[in-house]
């Protein structure tokens, strides 16, 4: 028997999913260990191994693929534990990072309320200080024409002076380098000659897009993450190896694919927020398996609520990705966060008497009041406990006690009394407010983008999600609500359903009449490069898929859209025409009718190739369907808040472990799984499917 | 809470109002092709009540919040009967003499109906690509009358019951230079209003019209209550501020007195110059809006921006002055002209009031980004296509220094809290030109205890115009008069600079003003010019104002500035009195102490006791006047640096301070030498601390503030 292992490190927990050749899935979950994440990884592996009646070595020796997503990259940025970086740029533009496009760096990433109070806003310090930035005399124009060539001697002295300044990593971002990379390549050659082991990041490689601020920022982040992440991956690899691992080590990228660990080490900025992306990819793959092509994937854990959208089986990319308010420009699957989850603190504004939830979070320590870890501020989890949803017998496997009495007292004092409500009224009101805020966020990522939630299924996962999903899901009007079997370890689940993806692109503006020869030459070069890469990694014709796309825009308009080329082989006038027609349709769909300024003509901007190496992972094992009756799984009847009727009622509580595929649970009801809780409205029915996912539908 | 709506629903609906605006703004950005809209955020969307009152103001240029309210009121008053305001109508409005700010900032106003009843309005503006004025792009430095400033209407129905009026639309397009892009501007505006309207209807449907209206009314009451309470927590008195507009051939003065009494605040512009020959004039409602653009974020930062904020405020603007002009005075440059001056004065005067309050002293700020040195370009590309393209550089801005921190370098501006520039690459992709450099300017920030944020400079040359010249339109202010004024002894930011270099050294890739050279070098300020291939246009902005006496700045902060290249070694020594050993990255403490004492002695013309170079322990009385002054319990004015009582009870303190009329270059390099503008510096006669600085032209006197009462 061989195994595929997925390990996802989150803010609070490290999740592990193991699937064997027969498709049997084993889960493991432990607390994350930020001082040395590998400890948590080994713990989670050991938990899973025990379930399989193996030891750690036994499991690792039989592991064919080790798939990994981690918060190491975003943590290094948040904690400031980045490498000492230097930057080479075009002379006259050395302060691009410092300038942050003017006030943009001061207000971007803030809430609407914060933006309205500029007196209390500030920029972050630049990722690389001016003392370690060197401008070189060189200039390329918008069409890639070189006005002034870079001088090798000048580059050499710039690199030397940066090395003297003690840099551990070098970033290079020259104007229009993606239109003509020759100057950046020259800098790289010189740097590697002077210091062969120096980590070098080139802007035309890491972020070949228009916009020097975002591109430089991406370079700076990548450069400074490089040595940190490379070290982490190397250490982990050697730890795994010494415990008997002999398989392939792949790392998740925020664009939604896996890369071999050594390749991933070159582009660490792409690992930022790859964990939540894993969850989104997992939803997409699960959707494929159970026939949903339109999915709203919502992850509600301890500190943040994250949501992404799968549309017609595809995931969209984020508009302006940011980490700690530092911008970066990489294709990153669009996951939007809101500081609202189980640990979010509830307060009441003294002057206006208006209640507020978050964005501060109590985390796991001191945590919600009911955890009894010393938390003194009321949180959403406390509200859930007061409303009767949480069951101490199931809470974290029954290992931890719940102090609901204390939670009730704190909520009374800090929320109910200022609002002049009873404590239960206040809890119900806060429950409603939280659901409404989540609804607004979901509204933003669907209706506001022209997507009709009625045509979507809502996949809900993460520790706190199940207690709220029935409420906001119903308001949103989605067709189905799915609580995946893997809900509590969904990120790790996403990993084992992902493929290896290499992306490459070139930017070169083109207008009609189209130069097909040039266009085909570009695609051939990109395609060959990506294919060679995949072949080197052991993929063959059967397991390599190549996708091509073109970034286009209407001239004189700002928005650029990525449009897939739907045919294989050389582009013909007909395929190009079809691609342009698709662009016009997509543009109109996204930005509204008559929004295009067609008279200005269309411009092709960049050309992308995405090579996928299909990773062979086993099929999940399905189970036989039993009868609908779920009464055997009733654990107890308890008083709990029923959202729809706005009252406390006697509600049946079910033990998820005793539910069988085919069972139907009629709301109002509560279902306790070992790790999470699902609450049903009276008009909802939860069916258990063959993969033990809960499928909530309206009666 | 008097609203019948429960607090949770209240919060939900309030939240939805913001969301409606945000969605409308996204629609606007999505459709607009214009970099100043998309990247610079030169736009605004707000919601109005059925009577035109401001219901919920959005972000973008904030002077429009109240002006569009006035436009809606005008449409209700004049067109409700004929031609009527029907469901799905859209009105086009841009007349400054009625409500708007200047002709290219076009309001599109849509009534919102629910079940057959008019329930409110949504209005937005963008700066349209062209308005058919004498100069391309909407700013008309060559106009002498408003009649030369393009198409202007007090209300024109361009959509009637959901149907675009083709005759009207095409009539408008017929008078503008770039009808394609201008069409797109209007379409983006239509899309934004449409989205807002649909979302408001959904809100009515979900919560009921009564609930939504009662929340809106309650928010207005709440804002008014909180602003009145905040005003009553500030001292009573009158404060004065003054700026100048240095135009070709004339200098205009804008004088503002703010009278704070109880829970009301009155702004009085008596003493302001007569209306100008050139288009920097403001109509009454533009001045009103310009006052509020800083009032919202500075005084009303934590309440909903609506009519409630405006109710405790009064405006007195004498007729036929630059703050209340009459036809046919040209107005097309108002937004970057007198409106900006009023923004600056409103910021300064609120900050002076805050500075006199123990409770609010940390809200005081010097002027941010005092002058929009905005540049418009136009011409033909090499392929012969006509274009108009504003450069977005002016949206970078620079922060004013505050009572507790430095101004944010390239930090934006107060009247538009979400502005930014477009990347060089995105500018070059859309406009046939090439940037040679874009970099922060050392010593551009106003020196002070806290330094004003630095601004930037940039230079560009035509590229992609073939043999055609590149047209450039300029309308600069602040090339001689400082406009980013400091506060409580802080100095102003640098002057604006425009230089044109003919047949320049572009192949040497100059990287700052010093390295830029050409066969001819011309200083520019105003009007239109053409750049031939190989010519270079250089522009420098104005750094933010400083806060407090520069020799009160922490020497380590000066060192850090010098190491970052934001302050030169010379300015450190001359102005901040800090002697640096830059090669060792350290401060020479002994030399610094000596130099600072020397500066004090020079200020008074006599030696100053060594012990007074450090701030003494002076017990606060609770009657703060500014950073360095307070009133004692017996009513005399005391320096809080050294404890000296300058003035016995009752007297205006400036008459007892040591006054020095200094050349503005005292504030550093990049300030015009030997101009007819002065900084009147007021020093403590004992310790020589710089207590205040006033800008004056010719013999204009120092400004006297009077505080009558501090709240107990």
mmCIF file of N, CA, C and O in Angstrom, chain A residues 91-92 95 101-102 104 106-107 116-117 119 121-123 139 141 145 147 176 211-215 351 355 436 439-440 443 447-448 553 555-557 559 591 594-595 597, chain B residues 11 15-16 19 23 26 29-31 33 39 57 178 180-181 187 202 301-302 363 385 405 409-411 418-421 423-425 428 430 435 438 463 507-509 511:
data_model
loop_
_atom_site.group_PDB
_atom_site.id
_atom_site.type_symbol
_atom_site.label_atom_id
_atom_site.label_comp_id
_atom_site.label_asym_id
_atom_site.label_seq_id
_atom_site.Cartn_x
_atom_site.Cartn_y
_atom_site.Cartn_z
ATOM 1 N N UNK A 91 17.889 54.056 -12.939
ATOM 2 C CA UNK A 91 18.263 55.318 -12.300
ATOM 3 C C UNK A 91 17.148 56.351 -12.505
ATOM 4 O O UNK A 91 16.568 56.439 -13.586
ATOM 5 N N UNK A 92 16.882 57.123 -11.454
ATOM 6 C CA UNK A 92 15.809 58.109 -11.522
ATOM 7 C C UNK A 92 14.509 57.586 -10.934
ATOM 8 O O UNK A 92 13.574 58.342 -10.708
ATOM 9 N N UNK A 95 13.257 55.376 -5.929
ATOM 10 C CA UNK A 95 12.364 55.500 -4.766
ATOM 11 C C UNK A 95 10.943 55.029 -5.056
ATOM 12 O O UNK A 95 9.994 55.471 -4.414
ATOM 13 N N UNK A 101 3.265 54.873 -4.945
ATOM 14 C CA UNK A 101 2.244 55.530 -5.781
ATOM 15 C C UNK A 101 1.536 56.635 -4.999
ATOM 16 O O UNK A 101 0.320 56.818 -5.090
ATOM 17 N N UNK A 102 2.298 57.376 -4.197
ATOM 18 C CA UNK A 102 1.706 58.459 -3.408
ATOM 19 C C UNK A 102 0.958 57.892 -2.218
ATOM 20 O O UNK A 102 1.409 56.943 -1.579
ATOM 21 N N UNK A 104 -1.361 55.977 -1.930
ATOM 22 C CA UNK A 104 -1.840 54.587 -2.051
ATOM 23 C C UNK A 104 -1.294 53.687 -0.934
ATOM 24 O O UNK A 104 -2.041 52.931 -0.307
ATOM 25 N N UNK A 106 -0.442 54.509 1.870
ATOM 26 C CA UNK A 106 -0.950 54.947 3.175
ATOM 27 C C UNK A 106 -2.367 54.425 3.416
ATOM 28 O O UNK A 106 -2.702 54.022 4.525
ATOM 29 N N UNK A 107 -3.195 54.422 2.367
ATOM 30 C CA UNK A 107 -4.597 54.059 2.606
ATOM 31 C C UNK A 107 -5.004 52.689 2.086
ATOM 32 O O UNK A 107 -6.046 52.166 2.480
ATOM 33 N N UNK A 116 -11.214 57.165 6.161
ATOM 34 C CA UNK A 116 -11.834 58.468 6.405
ATOM 35 C C UNK A 116 -11.151 59.239 7.525
ATOM 36 O O UNK A 116 -11.573 60.333 7.865
ATOM 37 N N UNK A 117 -10.121 58.677 8.103
ATOM 38 C CA UNK A 117 -9.401 59.361 9.172
ATOM 39 C C UNK A 117 -7.909 59.399 8.841
ATOM 40 O O UNK A 117 -7.096 58.729 9.477
ATOM 41 N N UNK A 119 -5.537 61.284 9.448
ATOM 42 C CA UNK A 119 -4.596 61.682 10.492
ATOM 43 C C UNK A 119 -3.965 60.482 11.182
ATOM 44 O O UNK A 119 -2.875 60.578 11.721
ATOM 45 N N UNK A 121 -3.287 57.525 9.774
ATOM 46 C CA UNK A 121 -2.804 56.521 8.824
ATOM 47 C C UNK A 121 -1.330 56.771 8.541
ATOM 48 O O UNK A 121 -0.844 57.881 8.665
ATOM 49 N N UNK A 122 -0.643 55.725 8.155
ATOM 50 C CA UNK A 122 0.802 55.793 7.976
ATOM 51 C C UNK A 122 1.193 54.766 6.926
ATOM 52 O O UNK A 122 0.494 53.780 6.731
ATOM 53 N N UNK A 123 2.322 55.012 6.250
ATOM 54 C CA UNK A 123 2.833 53.984 5.345
ATOM 55 C C UNK A 123 3.670 52.982 6.135
ATOM 56 O O UNK A 123 4.234 53.321 7.166
ATOM 57 N N UNK A 139 17.622 52.431 -20.102
ATOM 58 C CA UNK A 139 16.205 52.729 -20.305
ATOM 59 C C UNK A 139 15.671 51.997 -21.528
ATOM 60 O O UNK A 139 16.273 52.020 -22.603
ATOM 61 N N UNK A 141 11.841 51.457 -23.631
ATOM 62 C CA UNK A 141 10.544 52.134 -23.700
ATOM 63 C C UNK A 141 9.399 51.121 -23.710
ATOM 64 O O UNK A 141 9.611 49.908 -23.631
ATOM 65 N N UNK A 145 11.866 48.843 -26.914
ATOM 66 C CA UNK A 145 13.024 49.387 -27.614
ATOM 67 C C UNK A 145 14.003 49.955 -26.588
ATOM 68 O O UNK A 145 13.606 50.699 -25.679
ATOM 69 N N UNK A 147 16.555 52.419 -25.358
ATOM 70 C CA UNK A 147 17.094 53.754 -25.644
ATOM 71 C C UNK A 147 18.550 53.839 -25.227
ATOM 72 O O UNK A 147 19.387 54.372 -25.942
ATOM 73 N N UNK A 176 10.118 48.507 -17.811
ATOM 74 C CA UNK A 176 9.759 47.789 -19.043
ATOM 75 C C UNK A 176 10.602 46.534 -19.282
ATOM 76 O O UNK A 176 10.721 46.072 -20.416
ATOM 77 N N UNK A 211 3.460 48.114 -14.614
ATOM 78 C CA UNK A 211 3.287 48.771 -13.325
ATOM 79 C C UNK A 211 4.481 48.561 -12.420
ATOM 80 O O UNK A 211 4.574 47.561 -11.712
ATOM 81 N N UNK A 212 5.429 49.515 -12.448
ATOM 82 C CA UNK A 212 6.704 49.290 -11.755
ATOM 83 C C UNK A 212 6.563 49.231 -10.243
ATOM 84 O O UNK A 212 7.344 48.569 -9.578
ATOM 85 N N UNK A 213 5.552 49.904 -9.678
ATOM 86 C CA UNK A 213 5.451 49.855 -8.212
ATOM 87 C C UNK A 213 5.101 48.438 -7.740
ATOM 88 O O UNK A 213 5.798 47.854 -6.908
ATOM 89 N N UNK A 214 4.043 47.902 -8.280
ATOM 90 C CA UNK A 214 3.621 46.562 -7.866
ATOM 91 C C UNK A 214 4.685 45.524 -8.221
ATOM 92 O O UNK A 214 4.915 44.574 -7.481
ATOM 93 N N UNK A 215 5.351 45.718 -9.380
ATOM 94 C CA UNK A 215 6.360 44.746 -9.792
ATOM 95 C C UNK A 215 7.568 44.794 -8.862
ATOM 96 O O UNK A 215 8.087 43.762 -8.434
ATOM 97 N N UNK A 351 -20.319 55.889 22.759
ATOM 98 C CA UNK A 351 -21.000 57.136 22.424
ATOM 99 C C UNK A 351 -22.296 56.899 21.673
ATOM 100 O O UNK A 351 -23.278 57.603 21.867
ATOM 101 N N UNK A 355 -23.279 48.357 18.256
ATOM 102 C CA UNK A 355 -22.392 47.205 18.452
ATOM 103 C C UNK A 355 -21.469 46.992 17.263
ATOM 104 O O UNK A 355 -21.796 47.337 16.130
ATOM 105 N N UNK A 436 -25.040 38.708 9.068
ATOM 106 C CA UNK A 436 -25.282 39.756 8.084
ATOM 107 C C UNK A 436 -23.973 40.280 7.495
ATOM 108 O O UNK A 436 -23.874 40.559 6.296
ATOM 109 N N UNK A 439 -22.789 37.776 5.184
ATOM 110 C CA UNK A 439 -23.626 37.875 3.990
ATOM 111 C C UNK A 439 -23.134 39.004 3.077
ATOM 112 O O UNK A 439 -23.047 38.846 1.860
ATOM 113 N N UNK A 440 -22.809 40.148 3.678
ATOM 114 C CA UNK A 440 -22.322 41.284 2.880
ATOM 115 C C UNK A 440 -21.042 40.935 2.125
ATOM 116 O O UNK A 440 -20.866 41.316 0.972
ATOM 117 N N UNK A 443 -21.919 38.666 -0.586
ATOM 118 C CA UNK A 443 -22.605 39.475 -1.590
ATOM 119 C C UNK A 443 -21.595 40.189 -2.480
ATOM 120 O O UNK A 443 -21.707 40.239 -3.697
ATOM 121 N N UNK A 447 -22.690 38.868 -6.128
ATOM 122 C CA UNK A 447 -23.580 39.787 -6.831
ATOM 123 C C UNK A 447 -22.831 40.985 -7.371
ATOM 124 O O UNK A 447 -23.015 41.398 -8.508
ATOM 125 N N UNK A 448 -21.911 41.516 -6.547
ATOM 126 C CA UNK A 448 -21.177 42.685 -6.984
ATOM 127 C C UNK A 448 -20.290 42.383 -8.185
ATOM 128 O O UNK A 448 -19.875 43.277 -8.900
ATOM 129 N N UNK A 553 -6.853 44.178 -24.140
ATOM 130 C CA UNK A 553 -7.604 45.335 -23.664
ATOM 131 C C UNK A 553 -8.085 46.153 -24.845
ATOM 132 O O UNK A 553 -7.554 46.022 -25.961
ATOM 133 N N UNK A 555 -7.864 49.584 -26.420
ATOM 134 C CA UNK A 555 -6.911 50.672 -26.277
ATOM 135 C C UNK A 555 -7.619 51.856 -25.636
ATOM 136 O O UNK A 555 -8.797 52.067 -25.817
ATOM 137 N N UNK A 556 -6.857 52.621 -24.884
ATOM 138 C CA UNK A 556 -7.333 53.793 -24.157
ATOM 139 C C UNK A 556 -8.244 53.406 -22.999
ATOM 140 O O UNK A 556 -8.824 54.262 -22.351
ATOM 141 N N UNK A 557 -8.404 52.123 -22.732
ATOM 142 C CA UNK A 557 -9.126 51.731 -21.535
ATOM 143 C C UNK A 557 -8.175 51.012 -20.606
ATOM 144 O O UNK A 557 -7.147 50.482 -21.040
ATOM 145 N N UNK A 559 -8.727 48.454 -18.229
ATOM 146 C CA UNK A 559 -8.829 47.053 -17.805
ATOM 147 C C UNK A 559 -8.271 46.081 -18.824
ATOM 148 O O UNK A 559 -8.550 46.172 -20.006
ATOM 149 N N UNK A 591 -17.973 44.076 -17.308
ATOM 150 C CA UNK A 591 -18.051 45.521 -17.080
ATOM 151 C C UNK A 591 -19.354 46.143 -17.565
ATOM 152 O O UNK A 591 -19.532 47.345 -17.506
ATOM 153 N N UNK A 594 -22.150 48.122 -23.289
ATOM 154 C CA UNK A 594 -21.756 49.449 -23.772
ATOM 155 C C UNK A 594 -20.595 50.053 -22.998
ATOM 156 O O UNK A 594 -20.344 51.240 -23.062
ATOM 157 N N UNK A 595 -19.904 49.237 -22.199
ATOM 158 C CA UNK A 595 -18.795 49.805 -21.447
ATOM 159 C C UNK A 595 -17.529 49.866 -22.297
ATOM 160 O O UNK A 595 -16.571 50.523 -21.941
ATOM 161 N N UNK A 597 -15.011 50.748 -25.388
ATOM 162 C CA UNK A 597 -14.787 51.812 -26.357
ATOM 163 C C UNK A 597 -14.165 51.146 -27.580
ATOM 164 O O UNK A 597 -12.967 51.149 -27.784
ATOM 165 N N UNK B 11 -27.288 49.096 12.322
ATOM 166 C CA UNK B 11 -25.902 48.884 11.902
ATOM 167 C C UNK B 11 -25.846 48.236 10.518
ATOM 168 O O UNK B 11 -25.018 48.585 9.683
ATOM 169 N N UNK B 15 -24.214 50.054 7.230
ATOM 170 C CA UNK B 15 -23.188 49.329 6.506
ATOM 171 C C UNK B 15 -23.546 49.215 5.015
ATOM 172 O O UNK B 15 -22.708 49.363 4.134
ATOM 173 N N UNK B 16 -24.829 48.986 4.758
ATOM 174 C CA UNK B 16 -25.272 48.825 3.364
ATOM 175 C C UNK B 16 -25.138 50.135 2.583
ATOM 176 O O UNK B 16 -24.871 50.113 1.389
ATOM 177 N N UNK B 19 -21.853 50.269 1.337
ATOM 178 C CA UNK B 19 -21.659 49.254 0.308
ATOM 179 C C UNK B 19 -22.260 49.688 -1.025
ATOM 180 O O UNK B 19 -21.694 49.424 -2.086
ATOM 181 N N UNK B 23 -19.974 49.932 -4.330
ATOM 182 C CA UNK B 23 -20.319 49.209 -5.559
ATOM 183 C C UNK B 23 -20.435 50.161 -6.732
ATOM 184 O O UNK B 23 -20.018 49.858 -7.845
ATOM 185 N N UNK B 26 -17.009 51.093 -7.895
ATOM 186 C CA UNK B 26 -16.390 50.024 -8.685
ATOM 187 C C UNK B 26 -16.944 50.031 -10.109
ATOM 188 O O UNK B 26 -16.196 49.910 -11.083
ATOM 189 N N UNK B 29 -15.250 52.826 -11.937
ATOM 190 C CA UNK B 29 -13.869 52.499 -12.312
ATOM 191 C C UNK B 29 -13.827 51.473 -13.436
ATOM 192 O O UNK B 29 -12.967 51.537 -14.308
ATOM 193 N N UNK B 30 -14.744 50.520 -13.374
ATOM 194 C CA UNK B 30 -14.721 49.467 -14.375
ATOM 195 C C UNK B 30 -14.942 50.004 -15.775
ATOM 196 O O UNK B 30 -14.338 49.546 -16.732
ATOM 197 N N UNK B 31 -15.835 50.954 -15.908
ATOM 198 C CA UNK B 31 -16.189 51.422 -17.240
ATOM 199 C C UNK B 31 -15.268 52.546 -17.702
ATOM 200 O O UNK B 31 -14.931 52.640 -18.869
ATOM 201 N N UNK B 33 -12.288 54.832 -18.809
ATOM 202 C CA UNK B 33 -10.993 54.551 -19.406
ATOM 203 C C UNK B 33 -9.943 55.516 -18.936
ATOM 204 O O UNK B 33 -8.790 55.465 -19.338
ATOM 205 N N UNK B 39 -7.047 55.491 -11.651
ATOM 206 C CA UNK B 39 -5.825 55.395 -10.855
ATOM 207 C C UNK B 39 -5.731 56.552 -9.879
ATOM 208 O O UNK B 39 -5.274 56.381 -8.763
ATOM 209 N N UNK B 57 -22.200 60.543 2.364
ATOM 210 C CA UNK B 57 -21.130 60.949 1.462
ATOM 211 C C UNK B 57 -20.125 59.830 1.283
ATOM 212 O O UNK B 57 -19.811 59.109 2.232
ATOM 213 N N UNK B 178 -12.677 65.139 -27.777
ATOM 214 C CA UNK B 178 -12.396 63.711 -27.841
ATOM 215 C C UNK B 178 -13.686 62.978 -27.487
ATOM 216 O O UNK B 178 -13.837 62.458 -26.385
ATOM 217 N N UNK B 180 -15.012 60.182 -28.168
ATOM 218 C CA UNK B 180 -14.954 58.764 -27.796
ATOM 219 C C UNK B 180 -14.703 58.594 -26.315
ATOM 220 O O UNK B 180 -15.469 57.938 -25.602
ATOM 221 N N UNK B 181 -13.614 59.209 -25.844
ATOM 222 C CA UNK B 181 -13.281 59.059 -24.430
ATOM 223 C C UNK B 181 -14.318 59.755 -23.551
ATOM 224 O O UNK B 181 -14.628 59.286 -22.457
ATOM 225 N N UNK B 187 -20.579 57.201 -19.800
ATOM 226 C CA UNK B 187 -21.111 55.844 -19.618
ATOM 227 C C UNK B 187 -20.719 55.287 -18.261
ATOM 228 O O UNK B 187 -21.504 54.592 -17.617
ATOM 229 N N UNK B 202 -33.108 47.575 -3.667
ATOM 230 C CA UNK B 202 -33.072 46.284 -2.994
ATOM 231 C C UNK B 202 -33.100 46.485 -1.465
ATOM 232 O O UNK B 202 -33.751 45.732 -0.747
ATOM 233 N N UNK B 301 -14.244 62.832 11.390
ATOM 234 C CA UNK B 301 -13.677 61.580 10.895
ATOM 235 C C UNK B 301 -14.449 60.338 11.305
ATOM 236 O O UNK B 301 -14.412 59.337 10.625
ATOM 237 N N UNK B 302 -15.148 60.427 12.439
ATOM 238 C CA UNK B 302 -15.762 59.211 12.976
ATOM 239 C C UNK B 302 -17.276 59.219 12.911
ATOM 240 O O UNK B 302 -17.923 58.453 13.610
ATOM 241 N N UNK B 363 -5.061 66.349 16.953
ATOM 242 C CA UNK B 363 -5.704 66.423 15.634
ATOM 243 C C UNK B 363 -5.099 67.531 14.783
ATOM 244 O O UNK B 363 -5.477 67.688 13.622
ATOM 245 N N UNK B 385 -3.404 59.959 -34.287
ATOM 246 C CA UNK B 385 -4.604 59.933 -33.446
ATOM 247 C C UNK B 385 -4.553 61.066 -32.427
ATOM 248 O O UNK B 385 -3.538 61.277 -31.781
ATOM 249 N N UNK B 405 3.608 63.452 14.874
ATOM 250 C CA UNK B 405 4.420 62.706 13.918
ATOM 251 C C UNK B 405 4.674 63.529 12.662
ATOM 252 O O UNK B 405 3.974 64.523 12.393
ATOM 253 N N UNK B 409 5.528 61.166 3.759
ATOM 254 C CA UNK B 409 6.224 61.502 2.522
ATOM 255 C C UNK B 409 5.413 60.995 1.338
ATOM 256 O O UNK B 409 4.925 59.860 1.358
ATOM 257 N N UNK B 410 5.268 61.822 0.307
ATOM 258 C CA UNK B 410 4.398 61.484 -0.825
ATOM 259 C C UNK B 410 3.137 60.811 -0.314
ATOM 260 O O UNK B 410 2.784 59.716 -0.723
ATOM 261 N N UNK B 411 2.470 61.487 0.598
ATOM 262 C CA UNK B 411 1.429 60.824 1.375
ATOM 263 C C UNK B 411 0.000 61.146 1.002
ATOM 264 O O UNK B 411 -0.914 60.775 1.708
ATOM 265 N N UNK B 418 -8.309 59.097 -0.843
ATOM 266 C CA UNK B 418 -7.911 57.868 -1.559
ATOM 267 C C UNK B 418 -7.216 58.156 -2.897
ATOM 268 O O UNK B 418 -7.341 57.399 -3.848
ATOM 269 N N UNK B 419 -6.447 59.253 -2.965
ATOM 270 C CA UNK B 419 -5.785 59.553 -4.237
ATOM 271 C C UNK B 419 -4.478 58.770 -4.373
ATOM 272 O O UNK B 419 -3.917 58.286 -3.398
ATOM 273 N N UNK B 420 -3.994 58.648 -5.590
ATOM 274 C CA UNK B 420 -2.717 57.967 -5.867
ATOM 275 C C UNK B 420 -2.306 58.301 -7.299
ATOM 276 O O UNK B 420 -3.123 58.733 -8.098
ATOM 277 N N UNK B 421 -1.030 58.081 -7.627
ATOM 278 C CA UNK B 421 -0.624 58.314 -9.006
ATOM 279 C C UNK B 421 -0.673 57.014 -9.796
ATOM 280 O O UNK B 421 -0.748 55.926 -9.222
ATOM 281 N N UNK B 423 1.282 54.373 -12.280
ATOM 282 C CA UNK B 423 2.658 53.982 -12.529
ATOM 283 C C UNK B 423 3.195 54.669 -13.792
ATOM 284 O O UNK B 423 2.438 54.942 -14.723
ATOM 285 N N UNK B 424 4.496 54.891 -13.813
ATOM 286 C CA UNK B 424 5.153 55.426 -15.009
ATOM 287 C C UNK B 424 4.836 54.540 -16.211
ATOM 288 O O UNK B 424 4.496 55.015 -17.290
ATOM 289 N N UNK B 425 4.920 53.246 -16.007
ATOM 290 C CA UNK B 425 4.679 52.336 -17.131
ATOM 291 C C UNK B 425 3.243 52.429 -17.623
ATOM 292 O O UNK B 425 2.995 52.387 -18.834
ATOM 293 N N UNK B 428 3.011 55.663 -19.531
ATOM 294 C CA UNK B 428 3.695 55.590 -20.835
ATOM 295 C C UNK B 428 2.963 54.674 -21.819
ATOM 296 O O UNK B 428 3.066 54.845 -23.029
ATOM 297 N N UNK B 430 -0.216 54.572 -22.057
ATOM 298 C CA UNK B 430 -1.415 55.270 -22.519
ATOM 299 C C UNK B 430 -1.159 56.635 -23.133
ATOM 300 O O UNK B 430 -2.061 57.217 -23.712
ATOM 301 N N UNK B 435 9.004 59.175 -19.173
ATOM 302 C CA UNK B 435 9.493 59.800 -17.934
ATOM 303 C C UNK B 435 10.999 59.605 -17.849
ATOM 304 O O UNK B 435 11.504 58.510 -18.092
ATOM 305 N N UNK B 438 11.425 60.242 -11.549
ATOM 306 C CA UNK B 438 10.298 60.533 -10.674
ATOM 307 C C UNK B 438 10.817 60.189 -9.286
ATOM 308 O O UNK B 438 10.976 59.024 -8.946
ATOM 309 N N UNK B 463 7.479 60.926 -26.591
ATOM 310 C CA UNK B 463 7.955 59.705 -27.235
ATOM 311 C C UNK B 463 6.737 59.001 -27.830
ATOM 312 O O UNK B 463 5.830 58.619 -27.114
ATOM 313 N N UNK B 507 19.538 61.672 -23.946
ATOM 314 C CA UNK B 507 20.263 60.418 -24.098
ATOM 315 C C UNK B 507 21.256 60.190 -22.955
ATOM 316 O O UNK B 507 21.745 59.084 -22.762
ATOM 317 N N UNK B 508 21.533 61.237 -22.183
ATOM 318 C CA UNK B 508 22.363 61.043 -20.986
ATOM 319 C C UNK B 508 21.517 60.559 -19.807
ATOM 320 O O UNK B 508 22.044 60.331 -18.720
ATOM 321 N N UNK B 509 20.200 60.451 -20.013
ATOM 322 C CA UNK B 509 19.274 60.048 -18.958
ATOM 323 C C UNK B 509 19.487 60.838 -17.662
ATOM 324 O O UNK B 509 19.928 60.290 -16.640
ATOM 325 N N UNK B 511 18.767 62.466 -14.124
ATOM 326 C CA UNK B 511 17.994 61.804 -13.065
ATOM 327 C C UNK B 511 17.544 62.746 -11.962
ATOM 328 O O UNK B 511 16.993 62.304 -10.956
#
